[in-house]
Amino acid sequence: MKNAITESEVKDIEKLKPFKNNPKFHPPEQIKKIRESIRSWGFTIPILIDEESNVIAGHGRLEAAKEEGMLQVPVLIARGWTEEQKKAYVIADNKIAEKAIWDYDALKELLDDLDEFHIDLTGFEKLELDSIFFERQLGITDTGVEWQGMPEWDVESPAFRKMTINFEDEKSVSDFFELIGQDFTDKTKHINFPYKPNRNLKNIFFKDEGQ
Amino acid sequence: MKANKFPLYIPTKGRFEYMITSKALTEMGLHHYLVVEEQEAEKYQKAIQEYQLTSEILVLDNQFKKDYELCDEYGLTKSTGPGPARNFAWDHSIKKGYEWHWVMDDNIKMFRMMYKATRIKTIARSIWTQMENFVLRYKNIGMAGPNYSMFAVPHKGLSPFVLNTRIYSCNLIRNSLSYRWRGRYNEDTILSLDLLKAGWCTVQFNMWMQDKLNTQTIKGGNTAEFYHKEGEVLDGHRYAVTGTSAKSDMLFKVHPDVSKVKIKYGRVHHQVDYHLFKKQKLILDENNKISKTNKNYGIVANDPNLLSEIK
């Protein structure tokens, strides 16, 4: 296997340099979770660095280790990688992992076996856990059925047909209105045919009886 | 005449000279809380007196700002947006013993009801009861609220409500939820998605609507805090041309699996795919005893003759 990395070693934490333009930001809540993980299980995944100690993968772990006061961390060294390979891996390391899909039934079974303390260590947030254990009913909701007992719902337009007419110029506008025998102003936007005055709804409103 | 069961909150900043939502709620005769920052409390108090509003001031506890999850790395160097004040309102309503609360933007100029394919202004207090009673029928609604009237265009396919979508600007929230507002921007969408992903349903009503002033048309609020500060307002334009990109970027960061960032009409917009949640069904709450026969709650038109013109 080309450029295979097989052995880890230990490096001084202060010698490690974050990758320039690392595209992933690690929010404080995530760092807190990583710190808890390091405390519980130790440093299980070494940080991937290049020969100049630039971090390629593991920025979150590095930050968490610093906050934990660690002086040294396990690293894997990527030897002979080109700059393009390193840059691509910085992205791939984050992006490819996002493609995995949870089997929620299997996950729920595992979580069912854990106590609250250990569930906390899994990295799952309350919101995600709620989602896993939430009572759901899947299917199509019939809004008409659910609306029973609510105010009358009728949104059918009283018009037989509606259409938009685009006029080429001012003369076309006046020709058109002359043809249908109706008046118009600069503000005319809707008309009825045959003629029916537009409703003036500005003065109408709903209120409670007795209000 | 039935009014809201649950308290109404309006977080507001820098807009004491407008009091737009407060005026709308006052016209309905509804008590509501204004959540304001300490340095502006006096100015808001004066505005309440000047406009004779039915508002009560609550001063935001700054701890809510410090504890707020901003979802970016800028801390308190930039405005937090309304999220901390909304969380404050949430906790306040819990302390008051309520199971739900309403929280809304400060630039809603009126509410409307759909009547025979027409969106009519309403000052009826009972529209709040109607929305609340619908939501209380079900045990798995996390959040609900009226749609923007400009989006509820009457047509044959329009439903009285849309299930499992974003609830914005006027939100009825179940207090027992373990989530809270988060994000410096787009907190409405983020919370909606948080709930939907967790399995809760959301309900956006087209039967009842809100009329908002267009974004960035009045001073204060997000206009001052974000859009004009972070974007560029060109000569002769009301809108900042770049101030919404950070907003869209944030949503993409927090919920990348369901959102996209796109340029539309020369501005950066976010797009969310809510279809993933469409199959989460409403589940009736067997313990809910609210009658289903009280259809119109005694709502009437101010002038029945005018109403009869609507066919």
Short mmCIF file of C-alpha atoms in Angstrom, two decimals:
data_model
loop_
_atom_site.label_atom_id
_atom_site.label_comp_id
_atom_site.label_asym_id
_atom_site.label_seq_id
_atom_site.Cartn_x
_atom_site.Cartn_y
_atom_site.Cartn_z
CA MET A 1 0.00 0.00 0.00
CA LYS A 2 1.47 3.31 -1.11
CA ASN A 3 2.38 5.75 1.68
CA ALA A 4 0.97 3.41 4.34
CA ILE A 5 1.23 4.64 7.92
CA THR A 6 1.66 1.76 10.29
CA GLU A 7 3.26 2.93 13.52
CA SER A 8 2.37 5.65 15.95
CA GLU A 9 4.84 7.61 18.06
CA VAL A 10 4.64 10.23 20.79
CA LYS A 11 5.34 13.93 20.17
CA ASP A 12 5.54 17.04 22.33
CA ILE A 13 2.22 18.81 21.99
CA GLU A 14 3.83 22.25 21.64
CA LYS A 15 5.61 21.14 18.46
CA LEU A 16 2.37 20.39 16.62
CA LYS A 17 1.07 23.11 14.29
CA PRO A 18 -2.55 23.41 13.14
CA PHE A 19 -3.03 23.10 9.38
CA LYS A 20 -3.24 26.44 7.62
CA ASN A 21 -6.85 27.06 6.56
CA ASN A 22 -8.30 24.08 8.40
CA PRO A 23 -11.91 24.19 7.16
CA LYS A 24 -13.50 22.65 10.25
CA PHE A 25 -14.28 24.69 13.31
CA HIS A 26 -14.55 22.84 16.61
CA PRO A 27 -17.09 24.54 18.86
CA PRO A 28 -16.46 24.58 22.61
CA GLU A 29 -19.23 22.01 23.22
CA GLN A 30 -17.45 19.52 20.96
CA ILE A 31 -14.08 20.13 22.62
CA LYS A 32 -15.75 19.49 25.96
CA LYS A 33 -17.03 16.13 24.67
CA ILE A 34 -13.58 15.18 23.34
CA ARG A 35 -12.00 16.06 26.70
CA GLU A 36 -14.50 13.80 28.45
CA SER A 37 -13.66 11.06 25.99
CA ILE A 38 -9.89 11.43 26.59
CA ARG A 39 -10.47 11.30 30.34
CA SER A 40 -12.56 8.13 30.05
CA TRP A 41 -10.72 6.12 27.43
CA GLY A 42 -7.40 7.84 26.93
CA PHE A 43 -6.07 9.05 23.57
CA THR A 44 -7.44 6.27 21.34
CA ILE A 45 -6.85 7.84 17.92
CA PRO A 46 -3.44 9.41 17.23
CA ILE A 47 -3.20 12.79 15.51
CA LEU A 48 -2.14 12.64 11.88
CA ILE A 49 0.74 15.01 11.10
CA ASP A 50 3.20 15.57 8.26
CA GLU A 51 6.99 15.46 8.55
CA GLU A 52 7.02 19.15 9.61
CA SER A 53 4.52 18.47 12.42
CA ASN A 54 1.64 20.19 10.67
CA VAL A 55 -1.61 18.59 11.78
CA ILE A 56 -3.54 16.97 8.92
CA ALA A 57 -6.28 15.30 10.96
CA GLY A 58 -7.13 15.61 14.64
CA HIS A 59 -7.39 19.35 15.30
CA GLY A 60 -10.23 18.83 17.77
CA ARG A 61 -8.27 16.16 19.64
CA LEU A 62 -5.22 18.45 19.73
CA GLU A 63 -7.24 21.34 21.16
CA ALA A 64 -8.87 19.07 23.74
CA ALA A 65 -5.49 17.57 24.73
CA LYS A 66 -4.08 21.08 25.27
CA GLU A 67 -7.03 22.01 27.44
CA GLU A 68 -6.51 18.79 29.40
CA GLY A 69 -2.94 19.90 30.07
CA MET A 70 -1.31 17.01 28.18
CA LEU A 71 2.32 17.61 27.26
CA GLN A 72 2.64 14.81 24.73
CA VAL A 73 0.22 13.09 22.37
CA PRO A 74 0.37 10.02 20.12
CA VAL A 75 0.79 10.88 16.45
CA LEU A 76 0.93 9.14 13.09
CA ILE A 77 3.31 10.68 10.59
CA ALA A 78 2.29 10.92 6.95
CA ARG A 79 5.61 10.65 5.13
CA GLY A 80 6.16 11.67 1.54
CA TRP A 81 2.69 13.17 1.04
CA THR A 82 2.41 15.96 -1.50
CA GLU A 83 0.80 19.28 -0.53
CA GLU A 84 -2.25 18.32 -2.63
CA GLN A 85 -2.56 14.98 -0.85
CA LYS A 86 -2.42 16.69 2.52
CA LYS A 87 -5.00 19.31 1.57
CA ALA A 88 -7.35 16.72 0.13
CA TYR A 89 -7.04 14.60 3.25
CA VAL A 90 -7.77 17.55 5.56
CA ILE A 91 -11.13 17.78 3.80
CA ALA A 92 -11.70 14.06 3.25
CA ASP A 93 -11.05 13.18 6.88
CA ASN A 94 -14.05 15.31 7.84
CA LYS A 95 -16.24 14.86 4.82
CA ILE A 96 -16.10 11.12 4.26
CA ALA A 97 -17.15 10.42 7.86
CA GLU A 98 -20.30 12.48 7.27
CA LYS A 99 -21.44 9.94 4.68
CA ALA A 100 -22.00 7.18 7.25
CA ILE A 101 -25.62 6.51 8.16
CA TRP A 102 -26.83 5.40 11.56
CA ASP A 103 -28.86 2.23 11.95
CA TYR A 104 -31.11 3.73 14.60
CA ASP A 105 -32.62 0.43 15.73
CA ALA A 106 -29.16 -1.01 16.40
CA LEU A 107 -28.07 2.23 18.03
CA LYS A 108 -31.13 2.28 20.26
CA GLU A 109 -30.36 -1.28 21.39
CA LEU A 110 -26.81 -0.29 22.34
CA LEU A 111 -27.95 2.85 24.14
CA ASP A 112 -30.63 0.88 26.00
CA ASP A 113 -27.83 -1.12 27.64
CA LEU A 114 -26.02 1.98 28.94
CA ASP A 115 -26.60 3.98 32.09
CA GLU A 116 -26.90 7.78 31.99
CA PHE A 117 -23.22 8.33 32.82
CA HIS A 118 -22.04 6.22 29.90
CA ILE A 119 -24.65 7.65 27.53
CA ASP A 120 -23.17 11.08 28.29
CA LEU A 121 -19.79 9.83 27.10
CA THR A 122 -21.10 8.73 23.69
CA GLY A 123 -21.07 12.30 22.38
CA PHE A 124 -24.80 12.29 21.65
CA GLU A 125 -26.62 15.46 22.58
CA LYS A 126 -29.92 15.46 24.41
CA LEU A 127 -31.65 16.49 21.19
CA GLU A 128 -30.25 13.56 19.24
CA LEU A 129 -31.12 11.10 21.97
CA ASP A 130 -34.66 12.42 22.14
CA SER A 131 -34.87 11.85 18.42
CA ILE A 132 -33.80 8.23 18.78
CA PHE A 133 -36.29 7.48 21.55
CA PHE A 134 -39.15 9.69 20.27
CA GLU A 135 -42.58 8.16 19.72
CA ARG A 136 -43.31 8.67 16.02
CA GLN A 137 -46.12 7.82 13.68
CA LEU A 138 -45.19 7.93 10.04
CA GLY A 139 -47.66 8.50 7.24
CA ILE A 140 -49.54 11.18 5.37
CA THR A 141 -51.54 13.66 7.43
CA ASP A 142 -54.99 14.44 6.02
CA THR A 143 -55.29 18.16 6.76
CA GLY A 144 -59.04 18.09 6.01
CA VAL A 145 -59.63 15.46 8.68
CA GLU A 146 -57.44 17.21 11.23
CA TRP A 147 -59.16 20.53 10.54
CA GLN A 148 -62.59 19.28 11.64
CA GLY A 149 -64.11 21.54 14.26
CA MET A 150 -61.96 24.51 13.22
CA PRO A 151 -63.19 27.62 11.34
CA GLU A 152 -64.49 27.07 7.82
CA TRP A 153 -61.77 26.76 5.22
CA ASP A 154 -62.65 27.83 1.69
CA VAL A 155 -59.96 29.21 -0.58
CA GLU A 156 -61.49 28.52 -3.95
CA SER A 157 -61.36 31.64 -6.07
CA PRO A 158 -64.77 32.99 -7.11
CA ALA A 159 -63.28 33.67 -10.57
CA PHE A 160 -63.95 31.15 -13.34
CA ARG A 161 -60.47 31.72 -14.69
CA LYS A 162 -57.56 34.07 -13.93
CA MET A 163 -54.89 35.15 -16.39
CA THR A 164 -52.09 37.68 -16.68
CA ILE A 165 -51.93 39.92 -19.75
CA ASN A 166 -48.67 41.59 -20.73
CA PHE A 167 -48.98 44.87 -22.67
CA GLU A 168 -46.34 46.00 -25.12
CA ASP A 169 -46.80 49.75 -24.64
CA GLU A 170 -49.13 52.43 -23.32
CA LYS A 171 -51.25 52.44 -26.47
CA SER A 172 -51.89 48.71 -26.13
CA VAL A 173 -53.19 49.32 -22.62
CA SER A 174 -55.66 51.99 -23.71
CA ASP A 175 -56.71 49.96 -26.79
CA PHE A 176 -57.41 46.96 -24.58
CA PHE A 177 -59.53 48.88 -22.09
CA GLU A 178 -61.43 50.60 -24.88
CA LEU A 179 -62.14 47.21 -26.38
CA ILE A 180 -63.61 45.77 -23.18
CA GLY A 181 -65.31 49.05 -22.31
CA GLN A 182 -63.73 49.60 -18.88
CA ASP A 183 -61.85 52.50 -17.28
CA PHE A 184 -58.37 52.15 -15.85
CA THR A 185 -55.78 54.16 -13.92
CA ASP A 186 -52.02 53.83 -13.41
CA LYS A 187 -52.79 51.79 -10.32
CA THR A 188 -55.13 49.27 -11.94
CA LYS A 189 -53.84 45.77 -11.27
CA HIS A 190 -56.93 43.56 -11.28
CA ILE A 191 -60.17 43.80 -13.22
CA ASN A 192 -63.25 41.65 -13.55
CA PHE A 193 -64.96 40.83 -16.81
CA PRO A 194 -67.88 41.47 -17.15
CA TYR A 195 -67.32 44.60 -15.05
CA LYS A 196 -67.71 44.30 -11.29
CA PRO A 197 -66.26 46.90 -8.92
CA ASN A 198 -63.18 45.79 -6.98
CA ARG A 199 -63.93 45.07 -3.34
CA ASN A 200 -62.79 47.65 -0.86
CA LEU A 201 -61.53 45.56 2.02
CA LYS A 202 -59.62 48.29 3.80
CA ASN A 203 -62.43 49.01 6.23
CA ILE A 204 -63.43 45.49 7.06
CA PHE A 205 -62.02 43.49 9.93
CA PHE A 206 -62.96 40.62 12.21
CA LYS A 207 -63.51 41.06 15.92
CA ASP A 208 -64.95 39.12 18.81
CA GLU A 209 -68.67 39.48 19.39
CA GLY A 210 -69.10 42.38 21.78
CA GLN A 211 -65.54 43.66 21.30
CA MET B 1 -64.84 36.37 24.32
CA LYS B 2 -61.92 34.01 24.84
CA ALA B 3 -58.37 35.30 24.77
CA ASN B 4 -55.05 33.55 24.75
CA LYS B 5 -54.36 30.93 27.42
CA PHE B 6 -50.62 31.35 27.16
CA PRO B 7 -48.48 34.46 27.67
CA LEU B 8 -47.23 36.61 24.79
CA TYR B 9 -43.65 37.92 24.64
CA ILE B 10 -41.98 40.39 22.29
CA PRO B 11 -38.18 40.62 22.51
CA THR B 12 -37.26 44.04 21.15
CA LYS B 13 -34.22 46.27 20.82
CA GLY B 14 -33.79 49.80 19.53
CA ARG B 15 -37.37 50.07 18.30
CA PHE B 16 -39.12 52.01 21.08
CA GLU B 17 -40.17 54.68 18.60
CA TYR B 18 -42.20 52.15 16.57
CA MET B 19 -43.77 49.59 18.97
CA ILE B 20 -45.40 47.92 15.97
CA THR B 21 -46.37 44.50 17.35
CA SER B 22 -47.32 46.07 20.67
CA LYS B 23 -49.76 48.37 18.91
CA ALA B 24 -51.32 45.40 17.08
CA LEU B 25 -51.73 43.43 20.32
CA THR B 26 -53.03 46.51 22.12
CA GLU B 27 -55.67 46.94 19.44
CA MET B 28 -56.74 43.38 20.26
CA GLY B 29 -56.76 44.26 23.96
CA LEU B 30 -54.07 41.73 24.86
CA HIS B 31 -51.59 41.94 27.69
CA HIS B 32 -48.06 41.13 26.54
CA TYR B 33 -44.51 41.29 27.79
CA LEU B 34 -41.70 43.25 26.14
CA VAL B 35 -38.27 41.75 26.78
CA VAL B 36 -35.80 44.63 26.61
CA GLU B 37 -32.21 45.36 27.56
CA GLU B 38 -31.66 47.30 30.76
CA GLN B 39 -30.26 50.42 29.07
CA GLU B 40 -33.42 50.78 26.97
CA ALA B 41 -36.03 49.93 29.60
CA GLU B 42 -36.82 53.56 30.37
CA LYS B 43 -37.30 54.47 26.72
CA TYR B 44 -39.66 51.54 26.23
CA GLN B 45 -41.57 52.49 29.37
CA LYS B 46 -42.07 55.99 27.97
CA ALA B 47 -43.29 54.54 24.68
CA ILE B 48 -45.81 52.34 26.50
CA GLN B 49 -47.21 55.42 28.20
CA GLU B 50 -47.13 57.56 25.08
CA TYR B 51 -49.01 55.03 22.95
CA GLN B 52 -51.11 53.69 25.86
CA LEU B 53 -50.07 50.14 25.20
CA THR B 54 -51.08 47.00 27.08
CA SER B 55 -47.41 46.02 27.42
CA GLU B 56 -45.39 45.09 30.49
CA ILE B 57 -41.63 45.38 30.51
CA LEU B 58 -39.28 42.56 31.49
CA VAL B 59 -35.59 43.41 31.65
CA LEU B 60 -33.39 40.76 30.06
CA ASP B 61 -31.08 38.99 32.49
CA ASN B 62 -27.63 39.29 30.90
CA GLN B 63 -26.75 35.77 31.98
CA PHE B 64 -28.94 34.59 29.09
CA LYS B 65 -26.53 36.34 26.71
CA LYS B 66 -23.50 34.78 28.34
CA ASP B 67 -25.04 31.29 28.27
CA TYR B 68 -26.37 31.56 24.72
CA GLU B 69 -25.17 29.03 22.16
CA LEU B 70 -24.15 31.27 19.26
CA CYS B 71 -23.02 28.47 16.89
CA ASP B 72 -20.01 30.49 15.72
CA GLU B 73 -16.64 31.58 17.03
CA TYR B 74 -17.25 35.32 17.49
CA GLY B 75 -18.56 35.24 21.05
CA LEU B 76 -19.99 38.52 22.31
CA THR B 77 -17.93 40.62 19.87
CA LYS B 78 -21.03 40.68 17.60
CA SER B 79 -24.68 41.03 18.50
CA THR B 80 -26.31 37.84 19.75
CA GLY B 81 -29.58 38.52 17.92
CA PRO B 82 -32.89 37.97 19.71
CA GLY B 83 -32.14 34.39 20.85
CA PRO B 84 -31.11 35.14 24.46
CA ALA B 85 -34.22 37.29 25.00
CA ARG B 86 -36.38 34.54 23.54
CA ASN B 87 -34.81 31.99 25.92
CA PHE B 88 -35.39 34.41 28.77
CA ALA B 89 -39.08 34.60 27.77
CA TRP B 90 -39.26 30.79 27.64
CA ASP B 91 -37.89 30.44 31.17
CA HIS B 92 -40.07 33.28 32.43
CA SER B 93 -43.21 31.55 31.20
CA ILE B 94 -42.13 28.28 32.83
CA LYS B 95 -41.59 30.09 36.13
CA LYS B 96 -45.07 31.54 35.76
CA GLY B 97 -46.40 28.00 35.49
CA TYR B 98 -47.42 27.96 31.83
CA GLU B 99 -47.14 24.91 29.59
CA TRP B 100 -46.73 26.93 26.39
CA HIS B 101 -45.78 30.48 25.48
CA TRP B 102 -45.91 32.80 22.48
CA VAL B 103 -42.85 34.71 21.36
CA MET B 104 -42.96 37.10 18.42
CA ASP B 105 -41.01 39.68 16.44
CA ASP B 106 -41.43 43.39 17.13
CA ASN B 107 -42.43 44.33 13.57
CA ILE B 108 -45.77 42.59 13.06
CA LYS B 109 -48.25 45.25 12.05
CA MET B 110 -51.43 43.16 12.06
CA PHE B 111 -52.90 39.69 12.07
CA ARG B 112 -55.27 38.30 9.46
CA MET B 113 -57.76 35.47 9.01
CA MET B 114 -58.60 33.66 5.82
CA TYR B 115 -62.24 34.08 4.83
CA LYS B 116 -63.46 32.76 1.47
CA ALA B 117 -60.10 33.16 -0.27
CA THR B 118 -59.59 36.63 1.23
CA ARG B 119 -57.06 37.59 3.86
CA ILE B 120 -58.93 39.86 6.26
CA LYS B 121 -57.52 41.84 9.16
CA THR B 122 -58.56 40.55 12.56
CA ILE B 123 -58.47 42.12 15.99
CA ALA B 124 -60.37 39.19 17.51
CA ARG B 125 -58.58 37.95 20.60
CA SER B 126 -59.98 34.50 20.07
CA ILE B 127 -57.71 33.79 17.10
CA TRP B 128 -55.05 33.02 19.71
CA THR B 129 -57.38 30.58 21.46
CA GLN B 130 -58.17 28.96 18.14
CA MET B 131 -54.50 28.38 17.34
CA GLU B 132 -53.81 27.19 20.88
CA ASN B 133 -56.77 24.80 20.88
CA PHE B 134 -55.73 23.25 17.60
CA VAL B 135 -52.22 22.65 18.89
CA LEU B 136 -53.46 21.21 22.21
CA ARG B 137 -55.32 18.46 20.38
CA TYR B 138 -52.01 16.73 19.68
CA LYS B 139 -49.27 15.40 21.88
CA ASN B 140 -46.42 15.73 19.42
CA ILE B 141 -46.56 19.36 18.27
CA GLY B 142 -43.48 21.21 19.48
CA MET B 143 -44.07 24.59 17.88
CA ALA B 144 -46.72 26.35 15.79
CA GLY B 145 -47.55 29.80 14.46
CA PRO B 146 -49.27 31.85 11.77
CA ASN B 147 -47.76 32.08 8.30
CA TYR B 148 -46.77 35.40 6.71
CA SER B 149 -49.87 36.67 4.90
CA MET B 150 -47.85 37.35 1.74
CA PHE B 151 -47.00 33.65 1.54
CA ALA B 152 -50.55 32.40 2.19
CA VAL B 153 -51.81 33.20 -1.29
CA PRO B 154 -55.32 31.74 -1.66
CA HIS B 155 -55.59 29.01 -4.27
CA LYS B 156 -57.31 25.69 -4.53
CA GLY B 157 -54.38 23.68 -3.18
CA LEU B 158 -53.72 25.82 -0.12
CA SER B 159 -54.33 23.99 3.20
CA PRO B 160 -55.44 25.58 6.45
CA PHE B 161 -52.09 24.52 7.88
CA VAL B 162 -48.77 23.17 6.71
CA LEU B 163 -47.23 20.41 8.73
CA ASN B 164 -43.55 20.14 9.60
CA THR B 165 -41.99 23.25 8.22
CA ARG B 166 -40.25 26.33 9.58
CA ILE B 167 -42.18 28.41 12.12
CA TYR B 168 -41.04 32.01 12.10
CA SER B 169 -41.59 35.37 13.73
CA CYS B 170 -44.62 34.42 15.83
CA ASN B 171 -44.16 31.13 17.61
CA LEU B 172 -46.24 29.14 20.06
CA ILE B 173 -43.77 26.90 21.87
CA ARG B 174 -44.26 23.88 24.12
CA ASN B 175 -42.43 24.76 27.33
CA SER B 176 -41.46 21.22 28.26
CA LEU B 177 -39.14 20.88 25.24
CA SER B 178 -35.54 20.36 26.26
CA TYR B 179 -34.21 22.54 23.43
CA ARG B 180 -33.68 26.26 23.41
CA TRP B 181 -33.11 28.98 20.85
CA ARG B 182 -29.59 28.92 19.49
CA GLY B 183 -27.61 30.55 16.72
CA ARG B 184 -26.66 34.16 16.16
CA TYR B 185 -28.83 34.19 13.03
CA ASN B 186 -31.61 32.05 11.63
CA GLU B 187 -32.66 30.92 15.05
CA ASP B 188 -36.24 30.28 13.85
CA THR B 189 -35.08 27.82 11.24
CA ILE B 190 -32.50 26.24 13.55
CA LEU B 191 -35.06 25.60 16.31
CA SER B 192 -37.64 24.34 13.79
CA LEU B 193 -35.09 21.88 12.43
CA ASP B 194 -33.92 20.87 15.90
CA LEU B 195 -37.49 19.92 16.75
CA LEU B 196 -38.28 18.23 13.45
CA LYS B 197 -35.10 16.17 13.57
CA ALA B 198 -35.95 15.09 17.09
CA GLY B 199 -39.31 13.80 15.83
CA TRP B 200 -41.62 16.65 16.92
CA CYS B 201 -44.16 18.13 14.51
CA THR B 202 -44.51 21.82 13.70
CA VAL B 203 -47.66 23.50 12.40
CA GLN B 204 -47.73 26.65 10.29
CA PHE B 205 -51.24 28.07 9.97
CA ASN B 206 -52.57 29.60 6.76
CA MET B 207 -55.97 30.14 8.41
CA TRP B 208 -54.39 32.81 10.60
CA MET B 209 -51.61 35.02 9.32
CA GLN B 210 -49.23 37.76 10.38
CA ASP B 211 -48.39 40.89 8.38
CA LYS B 212 -44.77 41.76 8.95
CA LEU B 213 -43.04 44.90 7.90
CA ASN B 214 -40.45 44.03 5.31
CA THR B 215 -37.04 43.14 6.73
CA GLN B 216 -34.63 46.09 6.95
CA THR B 217 -37.33 48.76 6.56
CA ILE B 218 -37.19 50.11 10.10
CA LYS B 219 -34.27 50.93 12.35
CA GLY B 220 -33.20 48.79 15.30
CA GLY B 221 -33.54 45.01 15.69
CA ASN B 222 -31.67 42.86 13.20
CA THR B 223 -31.58 45.73 10.66
CA ALA B 224 -29.12 47.63 12.83
CA GLU B 225 -27.48 44.66 14.51
CA PHE B 226 -26.71 42.59 11.44
CA TYR B 227 -27.92 43.54 8.01
CA HIS B 228 -26.62 47.10 7.83
CA LYS B 229 -23.60 46.48 10.04
CA GLU B 230 -22.40 43.43 8.11
CA GLY B 231 -23.63 44.32 4.65
CA GLU B 232 -23.35 47.26 2.30
CA VAL B 233 -26.31 49.50 1.58
CA LEU B 234 -25.88 50.97 -1.89
CA ASP B 235 -27.08 54.48 -2.70
CA GLY B 236 -30.80 54.57 -3.33
CA HIS B 237 -31.34 51.09 -1.82
CA ARG B 238 -33.11 50.14 1.39
CA TYR B 239 -31.56 46.69 1.65
CA ALA B 240 -28.00 45.73 2.43
CA VAL B 241 -26.62 43.63 -0.41
CA THR B 242 -24.34 41.33 1.56
CA GLY B 243 -25.60 41.34 5.13
CA THR B 244 -27.45 38.05 4.90
CA SER B 245 -24.60 35.77 3.84
CA ALA B 246 -23.36 35.11 7.38
CA LYS B 247 -26.94 34.24 8.22
CA SER B 248 -27.17 31.62 5.50
CA ASP B 249 -23.70 30.29 6.23
CA MET B 250 -24.66 29.70 9.84
CA LEU B 251 -27.67 27.59 8.96
CA PHE B 252 -25.51 25.53 6.64
CA LYS B 253 -23.00 25.03 9.45
CA VAL B 254 -25.60 23.93 12.01
CA HIS B 255 -27.84 21.80 9.77
CA PRO B 256 -25.71 20.92 6.71
CA ASP B 257 -27.70 17.77 5.92
CA VAL B 258 -30.90 19.64 5.05
CA SER B 259 -29.77 23.10 3.91
CA LYS B 260 -28.21 24.77 0.89
CA VAL B 261 -26.87 28.29 0.36
CA LYS B 262 -27.98 29.99 -2.87
CA ILE B 263 -27.75 33.41 -4.52
CA LYS B 264 -31.25 34.64 -5.38
CA TYR B 265 -32.21 38.15 -6.51
CA GLY B 266 -28.62 39.27 -5.90
CA ARG B 267 -28.74 38.27 -2.24
CA VAL B 268 -27.57 35.18 -0.40
CA HIS B 269 -30.44 32.95 0.67
CA HIS B 270 -30.67 29.63 2.42
CA GLN B 271 -32.87 26.78 1.29
CA VAL B 272 -34.01 23.98 3.53
CA ASP B 273 -35.47 20.67 2.43
CA TYR B 274 -38.43 20.04 4.73
CA HIS B 275 -39.69 17.08 2.69
CA LEU B 276 -37.69 14.76 4.91
CA PHE B 277 -40.10 15.51 7.74
CA LYS B 278 -43.39 15.41 5.87
CA LYS B 279 -44.21 11.90 7.01
CA GLN B 280 -44.08 12.70 10.72
CA LYS B 281 -47.79 12.48 11.58
CA LEU B 282 -49.78 14.31 14.19
CA ILE B 283 -50.67 12.15 17.19
CA LEU B 284 -53.91 12.98 19.01
CA ASP B 285 -53.71 13.62 22.72
CA GLU B 286 -56.41 11.41 24.20
CA ASN B 287 -56.44 13.51 27.36
CA ASN B 288 -57.37 16.69 25.52
CA LYS B 289 -60.95 17.61 26.31
CA ILE B 290 -61.32 20.75 24.18
CA SER B 291 -64.60 20.71 22.30
CA LYS B 292 -64.43 20.38 18.53
CA THR B 293 -67.78 22.05 18.00
CA ASN B 294 -66.87 25.65 18.84
CA LYS B 295 -65.91 26.43 15.26
CA ASN B 296 -65.85 30.20 14.99
CA TYR B 297 -65.46 31.23 18.62
CA GLY B 298 -67.92 34.09 18.16
CA ILE B 299 -65.81 35.98 15.64
CA VAL B 300 -67.84 38.49 13.63
CA ALA B 301 -67.16 41.18 11.01
CA ASN B 302 -67.26 44.83 12.04
CA ASP B 303 -69.62 45.44 9.11
CA PRO B 304 -71.61 42.39 7.96
CA ASN B 305 -72.69 44.24 4.80
CA LEU B 306 -69.10 44.59 3.67
CA LEU B 307 -68.47 40.94 4.48
CA SER B 308 -71.39 39.88 2.32
CA GLU B 309 -69.55 41.34 -0.68
CA ILE B 310 -66.98 38.57 -0.35
CA LYS B 311 -68.14 35.56 -2.30
#
